[in-house]
């Protein structure tokens, strides 16, 4: 193996190890039998998972987060897929420039976005509401969906759509019958990334969620100010596991699309 390749492999391994450090520490602490966070755990127990599942407050926050993640992911996927299709089909430079606007949530610092959303919601009465949470997370999830679907559309042969329309199908039916089945993996990938984004979002939630619509991440943050116990580690482990599962599903979806394209 060449020295350059050895250096590259070593660098990648070190970066991956650095990224894995929080997981390596948090997961064992979630099974600690101690009253406070300690690493390594002095004893082992599942009491903190039981404490999380038995706490009505945590369960309410979990239901809010799951409802928010599913709802915003679905809405963002529908809107993002439509936007990506329009961007891909249009030849106007003005329409194509809209992609920059759709990518802004990834460019603007999240704190600035959160402050802006808070000020708008304070004036229209959407603070501490599920509608407000969903709208904010749809905005944050759109870039992931648009990017993912655009990749799929640019691999799709537009001649197939033209043939379908020449045979009498309108544009909408052609999209659902011809286009969507072939970009399905990209749409699913965008959906899953939007779900993860909404489930893990903390900064915006700190500004606009509250009352009965307090998200799990905000409740975790506020709980850290009052008392740090391994329940936080248990919840963090579960969130990490869900996110990891979503990433695996995205990878499998992309692999299936690649295999299907190769067979075609």
mmCIF file of C-alpha atoms in Angstrom:
data_model
loop_
_atom_site.group_PDB
_atom_site.id
_atom_site.type_symbol
_atom_site.label_atom_id
_atom_site.label_comp_id
_atom_site.label_asym_id
_atom_site.label_seq_id
_atom_site.Cartn_x
_atom_site.Cartn_y
_atom_site.Cartn_z
ATOM 1 C CA UNK A 1 0.000 0.000 0.000
ATOM 2 C CA UNK A 2 1.317 3.430 -0.967
ATOM 3 C CA UNK A 3 2.274 5.880 1.832
ATOM 4 C CA UNK A 4 -0.354 8.379 0.625
ATOM 5 C CA UNK A 5 -3.103 5.773 0.834
ATOM 6 C CA UNK A 6 -1.939 4.662 4.281
ATOM 7 C CA UNK A 7 -2.068 8.282 5.455
ATOM 8 C CA UNK A 8 -5.559 8.728 4.015
ATOM 9 C CA UNK A 9 -6.876 5.532 5.641
ATOM 10 C CA UNK A 10 -5.318 6.517 8.983
ATOM 11 C CA UNK A 11 -6.880 9.982 8.795
ATOM 12 C CA UNK A 12 -10.333 8.557 7.979
ATOM 13 C CA UNK A 13 -10.088 6.055 10.858
ATOM 14 C CA UNK A 14 -9.099 8.810 13.292
ATOM 15 C CA UNK A 15 -11.993 11.026 12.163
ATOM 16 C CA UNK A 16 -14.468 8.165 12.519
ATOM 17 C CA UNK A 17 -13.097 7.321 15.958
ATOM 18 C CA UNK A 18 -13.450 10.964 17.023
ATOM 19 C CA UNK A 19 -17.055 11.044 15.810
ATOM 20 C CA UNK A 20 -17.834 7.818 17.673
ATOM 21 C CA UNK A 21 -16.494 9.017 21.037
ATOM 22 C CA UNK A 22 -19.843 10.514 22.226
ATOM 23 C CA UNK A 23 -21.685 7.292 21.369
ATOM 24 C CA UNK A 24 -19.047 5.111 23.046
ATOM 25 C CA UNK A 25 -19.431 7.172 26.237
ATOM 26 C CA UNK A 26 -23.197 7.805 26.293
ATOM 27 C CA UNK A 27 -24.396 4.253 25.582
ATOM 28 C CA UNK A 28 -22.603 2.626 28.568
ATOM 29 C CA UNK A 29 -23.711 5.478 30.847
ATOM 30 C CA UNK A 30 -27.334 4.834 29.891
ATOM 31 C CA UNK A 31 -27.041 1.395 31.492
ATOM 32 C CA UNK A 32 -25.448 2.732 34.661
ATOM 33 C CA UNK A 33 -26.821 1.721 38.048
ATOM 34 C CA UNK A 34 -25.474 4.931 39.632
ATOM 35 C CA UNK A 35 -27.719 7.873 40.564
ATOM 36 C CA UNK A 36 -25.631 10.339 38.574
ATOM 37 C CA UNK A 37 -23.798 10.248 35.268
ATOM 38 C CA UNK A 38 -20.527 8.398 35.646
ATOM 39 C CA UNK A 39 -18.099 6.852 33.184
ATOM 40 C CA UNK A 40 -17.252 4.058 33.371
ATOM 41 C CA UNK A 41 -20.482 2.983 35.143
ATOM 42 C CA UNK A 42 -19.860 1.575 38.641
ATOM 43 C CA UNK A 43 -22.711 -0.938 38.088
ATOM 44 C CA UNK A 44 -25.149 -1.957 35.380
ATOM 45 C CA UNK A 45 -28.914 -1.484 35.243
ATOM 46 C CA UNK A 46 -31.821 -0.708 32.909
ATOM 47 C CA UNK A 47 -33.514 1.466 35.537
ATOM 48 C CA UNK A 48 -33.089 4.661 33.531
ATOM 49 C CA UNK A 49 -34.868 3.228 30.500
ATOM 50 C CA UNK A 50 -37.663 2.162 32.850
ATOM 51 C CA UNK A 51 -37.685 5.635 34.406
ATOM 52 C CA UNK A 52 -38.031 7.184 30.960
ATOM 53 C CA UNK A 53 -40.867 4.874 29.875
ATOM 54 C CA UNK A 54 -42.718 5.306 33.167
ATOM 55 C CA UNK A 55 -42.549 9.104 33.227
ATOM 56 C CA UNK A 56 -45.709 10.765 31.767
ATOM 57 C CA UNK A 57 -43.816 13.972 31.005
ATOM 58 C CA UNK A 58 -41.174 12.188 28.952
ATOM 59 C CA UNK A 59 -43.826 10.157 27.148
ATOM 60 C CA UNK A 60 -45.808 13.284 26.259
ATOM 61 C CA UNK A 61 -42.679 14.921 24.853
ATOM 62 C CA UNK A 62 -41.888 11.734 22.905
ATOM 63 C CA UNK A 63 -45.364 11.659 21.354
ATOM 64 C CA UNK A 64 -45.003 15.308 20.343
ATOM 65 C CA UNK A 65 -41.599 14.674 18.759
ATOM 66 C CA UNK A 66 -42.749 11.590 16.858
ATOM 67 C CA UNK A 67 -45.917 13.307 15.628
ATOM 68 C CA UNK A 68 -43.866 16.325 14.609
ATOM 69 C CA UNK A 69 -41.195 14.238 12.850
ATOM 70 C CA UNK A 70 -43.701 12.144 10.869
ATOM 71 C CA UNK A 71 -45.944 15.081 9.916
ATOM 72 C CA UNK A 72 -43.155 17.442 8.887
ATOM 73 C CA UNK A 73 -41.316 14.695 6.987
ATOM 74 C CA UNK A 74 -44.426 13.838 4.956
ATOM 75 C CA UNK A 75 -45.238 17.484 4.171
ATOM 76 C CA UNK A 76 -41.597 18.303 3.353
ATOM 77 C CA UNK A 77 -41.391 15.263 1.063
ATOM 78 C CA UNK A 78 -44.489 16.260 -0.905
ATOM 79 C CA UNK A 79 -43.397 19.886 -1.236
ATOM 80 C CA UNK A 80 -39.730 19.064 -1.823
ATOM 81 C CA UNK A 81 -40.499 16.481 -4.501
ATOM 82 C CA UNK A 82 -42.736 18.958 -6.335
ATOM 83 C CA UNK A 83 -40.076 21.664 -6.057
ATOM 84 C CA UNK A 84 -37.309 19.344 -7.265
ATOM 85 C CA UNK A 85 -39.432 18.256 -10.234
ATOM 86 C CA UNK A 86 -40.083 21.888 -11.182
ATOM 87 C CA UNK A 87 -36.392 22.768 -10.852
ATOM 88 C CA UNK A 88 -35.401 19.792 -12.977
ATOM 89 C CA UNK A 89 -37.957 20.478 -15.722
ATOM 90 C CA UNK A 90 -37.590 24.245 -15.983
ATOM 91 C CA UNK A 91 -35.133 25.879 -18.364
ATOM 92 C CA UNK A 92 -35.566 29.331 -16.828
ATOM 93 C CA UNK A 93 -32.524 30.571 -14.951
ATOM 94 C CA UNK A 94 -34.831 32.395 -12.539
ATOM 95 C CA UNK A 95 -36.580 29.180 -11.561
ATOM 96 C CA UNK A 96 -33.264 27.386 -11.193
ATOM 97 C CA UNK A 97 -32.057 30.171 -8.905
ATOM 98 C CA UNK A 98 -34.879 29.227 -6.537
ATOM 99 C CA UNK A 99 -32.762 26.233 -5.545
ATOM 100 C CA UNK A 100 -30.446 28.636 -3.731
ATOM 101 C CA UNK A 101 -33.402 29.944 -1.711
ATOM 102 C CA UNK A 102 -34.526 26.405 -0.883
ATOM 103 C CA UNK A 103 -31.012 25.648 0.401
ATOM 104 C CA UNK A 104 -30.923 28.660 2.744
ATOM 105 C CA UNK A 105 -31.908 26.689 5.890
ATOM 106 C CA UNK A 106 -28.624 24.789 5.498
ATOM 107 C CA UNK A 107 -26.605 27.980 4.992
ATOM 108 C CA UNK A 108 -28.068 30.376 7.560
ATOM 109 C CA UNK A 109 -26.881 29.685 11.140
ATOM 110 C CA UNK A 110 -29.602 27.757 12.958
ATOM 111 C CA UNK A 111 -29.704 30.278 15.825
ATOM 112 C CA UNK A 112 -30.488 33.086 13.364
ATOM 113 C CA UNK A 113 -33.214 30.941 11.811
ATOM 114 C CA UNK A 114 -34.646 30.168 15.254
ATOM 115 C CA UNK A 115 -34.737 33.847 16.255
ATOM 116 C CA UNK A 116 -36.420 34.795 12.972
ATOM 117 C CA UNK A 117 -39.042 32.053 13.317
ATOM 118 C CA UNK A 118 -39.670 33.070 16.936
ATOM 119 C CA UNK A 119 -40.277 36.722 16.022
ATOM 120 C CA UNK A 120 -42.670 35.780 13.215
ATOM 121 C CA UNK A 121 -44.555 33.272 15.377
ATOM 122 C CA UNK A 122 -44.831 35.754 18.239
ATOM 123 C CA UNK A 123 -46.734 38.090 15.917
ATOM 124 C CA UNK A 124 -49.039 35.486 14.356
ATOM 125 C CA UNK A 125 -49.744 33.365 17.452
ATOM 126 C CA UNK A 126 -47.978 30.149 16.464
ATOM 127 C CA UNK A 127 -45.682 29.828 19.481
ATOM 128 C CA UNK A 128 -46.094 26.562 21.417
ATOM 129 C CA UNK A 129 -48.379 25.059 18.760
ATOM 130 C CA UNK A 130 -48.044 21.857 16.736
ATOM 131 C CA UNK A 131 -48.807 23.776 13.541
ATOM 132 C CA UNK A 132 -45.931 26.142 14.195
ATOM 133 C CA UNK A 133 -43.542 23.286 14.960
ATOM 134 C CA UNK A 134 -44.511 21.430 11.794
ATOM 135 C CA UNK A 135 -44.138 24.510 9.578
ATOM 136 C CA UNK A 136 -40.699 25.292 11.016
ATOM 137 C CA UNK A 137 -39.439 21.741 10.574
ATOM 138 C CA UNK A 138 -40.865 21.501 7.058
ATOM 139 C CA UNK A 139 -38.710 24.521 6.207
ATOM 140 C CA UNK A 140 -35.654 22.843 7.750
ATOM 141 C CA UNK A 141 -36.332 19.508 6.046
ATOM 142 C CA UNK A 142 -37.000 20.829 2.530
ATOM 143 C CA UNK A 143 -33.308 21.142 1.511
ATOM 144 C CA UNK A 144 -32.700 17.449 2.232
ATOM 145 C CA UNK A 145 -35.697 16.363 0.171
ATOM 146 C CA UNK A 146 -34.969 18.700 -2.742
ATOM 147 C CA UNK A 147 -31.325 17.633 -2.919
ATOM 148 C CA UNK A 148 -32.129 13.916 -2.722
ATOM 149 C CA UNK A 149 -34.950 14.015 -5.291
ATOM 150 C CA UNK A 150 -32.926 16.157 -7.712
ATOM 151 C CA UNK A 151 -30.224 13.495 -7.724
ATOM 152 C CA UNK A 152 -32.804 10.877 -8.652
ATOM 153 C CA UNK A 153 -34.406 13.049 -11.330
ATOM 154 C CA UNK A 154 -31.080 13.794 -12.994
ATOM 155 C CA UNK A 155 -30.469 10.060 -13.335
ATOM 156 C CA UNK A 156 -33.928 9.555 -14.821
ATOM 157 C CA UNK A 157 -34.293 9.424 -18.616
ATOM 158 C CA UNK A 158 -36.717 12.250 -19.562
ATOM 159 C CA UNK A 159 -37.475 10.525 -22.880
ATOM 160 C CA UNK A 160 -39.663 8.045 -20.982
ATOM 161 C CA UNK A 161 -41.805 10.886 -19.698
ATOM 162 C CA UNK A 162 -42.085 12.420 -23.156
ATOM 163 C CA UNK A 163 -43.179 9.087 -24.620
ATOM 164 C CA UNK A 164 -45.819 8.653 -21.921
ATOM 165 C CA UNK A 165 -47.238 12.111 -22.530
ATOM 166 C CA UNK A 166 -47.243 11.572 -26.282
ATOM 167 C CA UNK A 167 -49.458 8.529 -25.698
ATOM 168 C CA UNK A 168 -52.120 10.640 -24.018
ATOM 169 C CA UNK A 169 -51.178 10.792 -20.324
ATOM 170 C CA UNK A 170 -51.252 14.206 -18.672
ATOM 171 C CA UNK A 171 -48.230 15.471 -16.742
ATOM 172 C CA UNK A 172 -49.597 14.579 -13.295
ATOM 173 C CA UNK A 173 -50.486 10.994 -14.192
ATOM 174 C CA UNK A 174 -47.180 10.580 -16.022
ATOM 175 C CA UNK A 175 -45.318 11.651 -12.904
ATOM 176 C CA UNK A 176 -47.066 9.113 -10.681
ATOM 177 C CA UNK A 177 -47.005 6.242 -13.188
ATOM 178 C CA UNK A 178 -43.655 6.708 -14.922
ATOM 179 C CA UNK A 179 -41.398 9.085 -12.985
ATOM 180 C CA UNK A 180 -42.141 8.427 -9.314
ATOM 181 C CA UNK A 181 -41.581 4.631 -9.397
ATOM 182 C CA UNK A 182 -38.103 5.202 -10.830
ATOM 183 C CA UNK A 183 -37.063 7.883 -8.329
ATOM 184 C CA UNK A 184 -38.778 6.198 -5.379
ATOM 185 C CA UNK A 185 -35.488 5.491 -3.575
ATOM 186 C CA UNK A 186 -34.470 9.161 -3.762
ATOM 187 C CA UNK A 187 -37.865 10.275 -2.434
ATOM 188 C CA UNK A 188 -37.632 7.789 0.450
ATOM 189 C CA UNK A 189 -34.110 8.991 1.243
ATOM 190 C CA UNK A 190 -35.326 12.585 1.402
ATOM 191 C CA UNK A 191 -38.244 11.538 3.610
ATOM 192 C CA UNK A 192 -35.965 9.751 6.071
ATOM 193 C CA UNK A 193 -33.498 12.634 6.272
ATOM 194 C CA UNK A 194 -36.363 15.083 6.872
ATOM 195 C CA UNK A 195 -37.626 12.749 9.625
ATOM 196 C CA UNK A 196 -34.215 12.660 11.312
ATOM 197 C CA UNK A 197 -33.877 16.447 11.015
ATOM 198 C CA UNK A 198 -37.227 17.036 12.728
ATOM 199 C CA UNK A 199 -36.687 14.393 15.414
ATOM 200 C CA UNK A 200 -33.270 15.727 16.442
ATOM 201 C CA UNK A 201 -33.919 19.468 16.061
ATOM 202 C CA UNK A 202 -33.157 21.309 19.301
ATOM 203 C CA UNK A 203 -32.341 24.980 18.717
ATOM 204 C CA UNK A 204 -35.554 25.967 16.939
ATOM 205 C CA UNK A 205 -37.572 23.881 19.417
ATOM 206 C CA UNK A 206 -36.026 25.810 22.317
ATOM 207 C CA UNK A 207 -37.475 29.032 20.899
ATOM 208 C CA UNK A 208 -40.926 27.984 19.688
ATOM 209 C CA UNK A 209 -42.044 24.828 21.534
ATOM 210 C CA UNK A 210 -43.606 24.770 24.970
ATOM 211 C CA UNK A 211 -46.557 23.749 27.113
ATOM 212 C CA UNK A 212 -48.171 20.519 25.952
ATOM 213 C CA UNK A 213 -46.244 20.826 22.684
ATOM 214 C CA UNK A 214 -42.777 20.580 24.171
ATOM 215 C CA UNK A 215 -40.490 18.392 22.091
ATOM 216 C CA UNK A 216 -38.314 15.648 23.522
ATOM 217 C CA UNK A 217 -35.089 17.485 22.695
ATOM 218 C CA UNK A 218 -36.256 20.660 24.443
ATOM 219 C CA UNK A 219 -37.327 18.698 27.514
ATOM 220 C CA UNK A 220 -33.915 17.032 27.573
ATOM 221 C CA UNK A 221 -32.194 20.416 27.382
ATOM 222 C CA UNK A 222 -34.258 21.920 30.187
ATOM 223 C CA UNK A 223 -33.806 18.784 32.310
ATOM 224 C CA UNK A 224 -30.038 19.218 32.089
ATOM 225 C CA UNK A 225 -30.358 22.556 33.901
ATOM 226 C CA UNK A 226 -32.229 21.036 36.825
ATOM 227 C CA UNK A 227 -30.687 17.639 37.460
ATOM 228 C CA UNK A 228 -28.336 15.509 35.412
ATOM 229 C CA UNK A 229 -29.154 11.818 35.716
ATOM 230 C CA UNK A 230 -28.647 8.862 33.359
ATOM 231 C CA UNK A 231 -32.209 9.181 32.041
ATOM 232 C CA UNK A 232 -30.815 11.756 29.607
ATOM 233 C CA UNK A 233 -28.208 9.214 28.482
ATOM 234 C CA UNK A 234 -30.917 6.570 27.984
ATOM 235 C CA UNK A 235 -33.009 8.917 25.819
ATOM 236 C CA UNK A 236 -29.934 10.024 23.867
ATOM 237 C CA UNK A 237 -29.089 6.382 23.186
ATOM 238 C CA UNK A 238 -32.604 5.708 21.886
ATOM 239 C CA UNK A 239 -32.529 8.807 19.643
ATOM 240 C CA UNK A 240 -29.119 7.783 18.317
ATOM 241 C CA UNK A 241 -30.419 4.280 17.604
ATOM 242 C CA UNK A 242 -33.427 5.654 15.699
ATOM 243 C CA UNK A 243 -31.234 8.021 13.677
ATOM 244 C CA UNK A 244 -28.763 5.215 12.953
ATOM 245 C CA UNK A 245 -31.622 2.987 11.784
ATOM 246 C CA UNK A 246 -32.864 5.753 9.469
ATOM 247 C CA UNK A 247 -29.382 6.159 7.973
ATOM 248 C CA UNK A 248 -29.215 2.394 7.339
ATOM 249 C CA UNK A 249 -32.593 2.549 5.592
ATOM 250 C CA UNK A 250 -31.358 5.450 3.437
ATOM 251 C CA UNK A 251 -28.248 3.440 2.533
ATOM 252 C CA UNK A 252 -30.295 0.358 1.651
ATOM 253 C CA UNK A 253 -32.671 2.459 -0.421
ATOM 254 C CA UNK A 254 -29.788 4.037 -2.355
ATOM 255 C CA UNK A 255 -28.182 0.635 -2.878
ATOM 256 C CA UNK A 256 -31.446 -0.794 -4.190
ATOM 257 C CA UNK A 257 -31.784 2.108 -6.627
ATOM 258 C CA UNK A 258 -28.193 1.636 -7.835
ATOM 259 C CA UNK A 259 -28.742 -2.094 -8.329
ATOM 260 C CA UNK A 260 -31.989 -1.482 -10.205
ATOM 261 C CA UNK A 261 -30.309 1.076 -12.472
ATOM 262 C CA UNK A 262 -27.453 -1.344 -13.197
ATOM 263 C CA UNK A 263 -29.881 -4.123 -14.101
ATOM 264 C CA UNK A 264 -31.802 -1.798 -16.384
#
